[in-house]
Short mmCIF file of C-alpha atoms and ligand atoms in Angstrom, two decimals:
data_model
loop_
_atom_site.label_atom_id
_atom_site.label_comp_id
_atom_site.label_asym_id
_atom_site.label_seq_id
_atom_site.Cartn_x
_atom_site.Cartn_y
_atom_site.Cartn_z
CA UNK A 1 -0.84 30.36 6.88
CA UNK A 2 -0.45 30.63 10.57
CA UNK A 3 -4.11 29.22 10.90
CA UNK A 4 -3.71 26.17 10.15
CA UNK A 5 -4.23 23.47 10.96
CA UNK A 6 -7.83 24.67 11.75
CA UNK A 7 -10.74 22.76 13.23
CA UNK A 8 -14.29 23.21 12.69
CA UNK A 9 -17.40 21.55 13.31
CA UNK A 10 -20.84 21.91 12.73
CA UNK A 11 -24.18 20.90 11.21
CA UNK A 12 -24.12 20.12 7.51
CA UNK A 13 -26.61 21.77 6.09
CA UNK A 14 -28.72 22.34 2.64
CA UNK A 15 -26.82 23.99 -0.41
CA UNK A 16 -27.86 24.40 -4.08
CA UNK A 17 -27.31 20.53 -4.68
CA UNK A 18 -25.17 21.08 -7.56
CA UNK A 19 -22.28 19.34 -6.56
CA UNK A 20 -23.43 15.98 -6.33
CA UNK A 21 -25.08 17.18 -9.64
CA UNK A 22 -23.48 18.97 -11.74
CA UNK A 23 -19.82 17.88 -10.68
CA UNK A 24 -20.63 14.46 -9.21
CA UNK A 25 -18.71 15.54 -6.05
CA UNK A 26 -20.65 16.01 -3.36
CA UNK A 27 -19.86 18.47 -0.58
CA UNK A 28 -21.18 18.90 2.71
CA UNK A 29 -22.02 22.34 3.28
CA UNK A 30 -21.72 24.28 6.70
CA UNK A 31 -23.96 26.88 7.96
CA UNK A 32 -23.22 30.68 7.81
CA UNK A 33 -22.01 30.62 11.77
CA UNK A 34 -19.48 28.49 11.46
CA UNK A 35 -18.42 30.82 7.63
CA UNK A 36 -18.79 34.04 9.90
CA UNK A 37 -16.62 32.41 12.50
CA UNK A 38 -13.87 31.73 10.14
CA UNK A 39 -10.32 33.38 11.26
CA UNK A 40 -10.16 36.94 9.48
CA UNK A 41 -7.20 36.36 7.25
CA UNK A 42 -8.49 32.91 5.94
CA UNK A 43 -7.40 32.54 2.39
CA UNK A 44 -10.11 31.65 -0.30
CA UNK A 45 -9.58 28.48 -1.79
CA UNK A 46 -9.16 24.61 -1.75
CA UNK A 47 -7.64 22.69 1.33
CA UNK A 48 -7.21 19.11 2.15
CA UNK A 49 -7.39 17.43 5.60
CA UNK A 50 -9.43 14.82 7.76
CA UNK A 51 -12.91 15.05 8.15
CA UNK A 52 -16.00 12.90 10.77
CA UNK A 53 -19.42 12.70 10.25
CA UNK A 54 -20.48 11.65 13.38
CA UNK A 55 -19.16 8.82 15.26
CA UNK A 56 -17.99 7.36 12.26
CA UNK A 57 -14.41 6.81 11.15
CA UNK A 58 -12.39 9.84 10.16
CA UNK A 59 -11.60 10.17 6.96
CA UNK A 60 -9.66 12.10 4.36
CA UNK A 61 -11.00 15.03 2.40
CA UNK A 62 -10.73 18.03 0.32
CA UNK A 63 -12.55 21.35 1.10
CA UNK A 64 -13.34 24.73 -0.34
CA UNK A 65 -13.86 27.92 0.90
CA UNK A 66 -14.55 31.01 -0.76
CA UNK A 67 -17.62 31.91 -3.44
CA UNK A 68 -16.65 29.36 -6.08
CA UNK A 69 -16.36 31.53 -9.34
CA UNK A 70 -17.56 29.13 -11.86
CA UNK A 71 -21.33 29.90 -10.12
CA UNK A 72 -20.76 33.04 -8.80
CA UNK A 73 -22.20 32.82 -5.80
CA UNK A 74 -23.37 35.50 -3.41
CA UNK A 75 -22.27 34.23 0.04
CA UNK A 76 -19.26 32.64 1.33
CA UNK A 77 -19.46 28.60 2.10
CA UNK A 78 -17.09 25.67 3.09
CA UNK A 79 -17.88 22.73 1.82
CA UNK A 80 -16.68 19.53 2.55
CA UNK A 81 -16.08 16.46 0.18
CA UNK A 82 -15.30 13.35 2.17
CA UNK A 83 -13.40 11.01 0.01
CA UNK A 84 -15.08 8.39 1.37
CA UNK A 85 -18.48 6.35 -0.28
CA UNK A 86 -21.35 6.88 2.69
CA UNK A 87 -24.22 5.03 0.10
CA UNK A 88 -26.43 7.67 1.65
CA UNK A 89 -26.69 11.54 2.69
CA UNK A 90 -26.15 12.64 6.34
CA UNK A 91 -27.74 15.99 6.16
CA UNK A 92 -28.38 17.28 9.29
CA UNK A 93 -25.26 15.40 10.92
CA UNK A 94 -22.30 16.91 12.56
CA UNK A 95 -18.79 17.30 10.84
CA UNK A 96 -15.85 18.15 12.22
CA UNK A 97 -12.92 18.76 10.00
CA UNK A 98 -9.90 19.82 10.18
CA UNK A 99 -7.91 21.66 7.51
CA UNK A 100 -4.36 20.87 7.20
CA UNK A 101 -2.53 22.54 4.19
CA UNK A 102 -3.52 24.39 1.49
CA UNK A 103 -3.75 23.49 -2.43
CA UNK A 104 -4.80 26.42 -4.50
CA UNK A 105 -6.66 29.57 -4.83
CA UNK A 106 -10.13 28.83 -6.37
CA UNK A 107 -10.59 29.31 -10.19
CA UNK A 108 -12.96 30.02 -12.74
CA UNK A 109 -13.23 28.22 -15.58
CA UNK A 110 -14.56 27.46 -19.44
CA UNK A 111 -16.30 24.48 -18.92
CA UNK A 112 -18.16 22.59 -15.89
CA UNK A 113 -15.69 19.10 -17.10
CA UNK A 114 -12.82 21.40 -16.89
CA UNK A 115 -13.74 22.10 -12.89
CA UNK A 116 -14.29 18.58 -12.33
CA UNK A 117 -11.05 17.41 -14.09
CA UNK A 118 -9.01 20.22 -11.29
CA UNK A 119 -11.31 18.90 -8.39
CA UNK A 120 -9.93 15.06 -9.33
CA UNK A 121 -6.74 16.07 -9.46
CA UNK A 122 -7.29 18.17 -6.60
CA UNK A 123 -8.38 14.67 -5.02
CA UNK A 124 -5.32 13.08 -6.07
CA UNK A 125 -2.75 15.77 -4.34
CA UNK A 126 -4.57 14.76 -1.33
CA UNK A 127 -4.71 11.43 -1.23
CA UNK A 128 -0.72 11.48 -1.38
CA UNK A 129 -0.36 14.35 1.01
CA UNK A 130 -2.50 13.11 3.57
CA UNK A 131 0.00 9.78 4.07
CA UNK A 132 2.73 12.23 5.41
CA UNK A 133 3.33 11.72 8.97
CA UNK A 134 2.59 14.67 10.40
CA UNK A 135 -1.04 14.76 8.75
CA UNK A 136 -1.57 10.91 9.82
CA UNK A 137 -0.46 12.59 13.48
CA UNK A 138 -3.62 15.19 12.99
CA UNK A 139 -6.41 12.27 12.18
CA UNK A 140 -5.19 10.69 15.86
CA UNK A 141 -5.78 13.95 17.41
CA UNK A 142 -7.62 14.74 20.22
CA UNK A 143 -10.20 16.34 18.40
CA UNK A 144 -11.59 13.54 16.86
CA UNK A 145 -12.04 11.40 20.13
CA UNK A 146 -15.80 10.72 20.88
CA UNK A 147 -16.63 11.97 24.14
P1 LIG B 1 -25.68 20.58 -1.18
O1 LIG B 1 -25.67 21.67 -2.20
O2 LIG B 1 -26.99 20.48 -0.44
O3 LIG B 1 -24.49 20.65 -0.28
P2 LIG B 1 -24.39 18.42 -2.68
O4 LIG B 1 -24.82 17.99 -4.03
O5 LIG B 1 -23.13 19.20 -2.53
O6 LIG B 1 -25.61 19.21 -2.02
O7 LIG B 1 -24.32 17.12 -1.80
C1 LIG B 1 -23.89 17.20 -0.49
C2 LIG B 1 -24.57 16.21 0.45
O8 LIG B 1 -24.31 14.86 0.01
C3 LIG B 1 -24.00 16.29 1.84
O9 LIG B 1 -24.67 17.26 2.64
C4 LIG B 1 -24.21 14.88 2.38
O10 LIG B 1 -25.47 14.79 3.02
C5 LIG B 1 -24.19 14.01 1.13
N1 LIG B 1 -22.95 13.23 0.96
C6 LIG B 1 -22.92 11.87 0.73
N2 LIG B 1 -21.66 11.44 0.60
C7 LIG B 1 -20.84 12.52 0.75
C8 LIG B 1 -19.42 12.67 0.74
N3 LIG B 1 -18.60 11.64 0.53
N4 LIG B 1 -18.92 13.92 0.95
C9 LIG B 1 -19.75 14.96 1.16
N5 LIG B 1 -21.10 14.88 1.18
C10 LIG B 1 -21.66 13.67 0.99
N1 LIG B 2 -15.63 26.15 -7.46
C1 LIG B 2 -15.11 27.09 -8.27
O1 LIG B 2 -15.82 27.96 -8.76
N2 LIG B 2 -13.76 27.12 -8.57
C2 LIG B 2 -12.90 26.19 -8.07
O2 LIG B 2 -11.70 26.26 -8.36
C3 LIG B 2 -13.43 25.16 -7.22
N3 LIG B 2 -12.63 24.20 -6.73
C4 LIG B 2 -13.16 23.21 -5.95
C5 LIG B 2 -12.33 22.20 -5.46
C6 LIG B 2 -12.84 21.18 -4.68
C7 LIG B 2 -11.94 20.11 -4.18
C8 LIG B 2 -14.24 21.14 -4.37
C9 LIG B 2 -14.83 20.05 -3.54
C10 LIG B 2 -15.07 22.16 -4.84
C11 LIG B 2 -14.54 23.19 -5.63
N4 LIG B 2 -15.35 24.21 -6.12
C12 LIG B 2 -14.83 25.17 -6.94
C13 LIG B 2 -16.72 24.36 -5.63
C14 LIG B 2 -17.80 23.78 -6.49
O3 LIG B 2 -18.17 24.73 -7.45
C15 LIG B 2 -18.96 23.48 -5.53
O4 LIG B 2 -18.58 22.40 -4.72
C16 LIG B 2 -20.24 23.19 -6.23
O5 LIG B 2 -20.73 24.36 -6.81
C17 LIG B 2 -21.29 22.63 -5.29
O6 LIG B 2 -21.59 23.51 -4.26
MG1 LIG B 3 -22.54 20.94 -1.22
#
């Protein structure tokens, strides 16, 4: 994946508010520019990397990109979830991420608790991944300086 690592940013915007939800993950949810703007052989699925919501402290997260195939959805969206504990929404903020390695191809499955059970253990992979040194090296980069 000669992409990565890949930095975005952008507004976070309204989705269907199921993750908080129906999954109890919440994702912030970017805006069809920055899907459109996506490079052209971006693979579908979930990736893990840093991610700040303003000028707040970067932290780590997992992401996923594609039409999720447990709802079926129409358009393409990257969402966000910060694996962090903000006590409130910041819709309408901006988020710059940036994706660092990838974890798996998205899924469909039987049952909404069997989707949440992947996405913690999803969570997991990246919490461990993200203490290797040259992902530590990508949250002090550049891109994440104020200006
Ligand atoms: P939507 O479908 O509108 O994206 P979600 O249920 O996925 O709704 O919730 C996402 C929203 O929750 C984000 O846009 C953000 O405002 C808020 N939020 C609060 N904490 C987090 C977090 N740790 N990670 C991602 N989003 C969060
Ligand atoms: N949706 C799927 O349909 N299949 C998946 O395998 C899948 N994996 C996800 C992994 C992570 C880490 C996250 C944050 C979301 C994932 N989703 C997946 C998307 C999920 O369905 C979506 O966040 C909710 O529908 C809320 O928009
Ligand atoms: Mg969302």
């Amino acid at each position: 994946m000669s992409y990565l690592p890949l930095f975005l940013k952008g507004e976070v915007v309204k989705g269907f508010g199921r993750g908080s939800k129906d999954l109890g993950c919440p994702t912030a949810n970017y805006s069809r520019e920055v899907v459109q703007a996506l490079p052209q052989d971006m693979k579908p699925g979930v990736y893990y990397g840093w991610a700040k919501v303003n000028s707040t402290p970067v932290q780590k997260m997992v992401a996923n990109v594609g039409w999720c195939p447990f709802y079926q959805n129409k358009e393409m969206t990257v969402e966000t979830h910060v694996m962090h504990d903000y006590g409130k929404d910041f819709y309408g903020s901006n988020l710059k991420i940036c994706l660092i390695g990838y974890l798996r191809p998205e899924m469909n499955f039987n049952s909404v608790d069997s989707l949440i059970e992947t996405i913690k253990n999803d969570i997991k992979n990246a919490e461990e991944l993200l203490e290797a040194p040259e992902a530590i090296k990508l949250k002090e980069s550049d891109y994440f300086i104020d200006q």
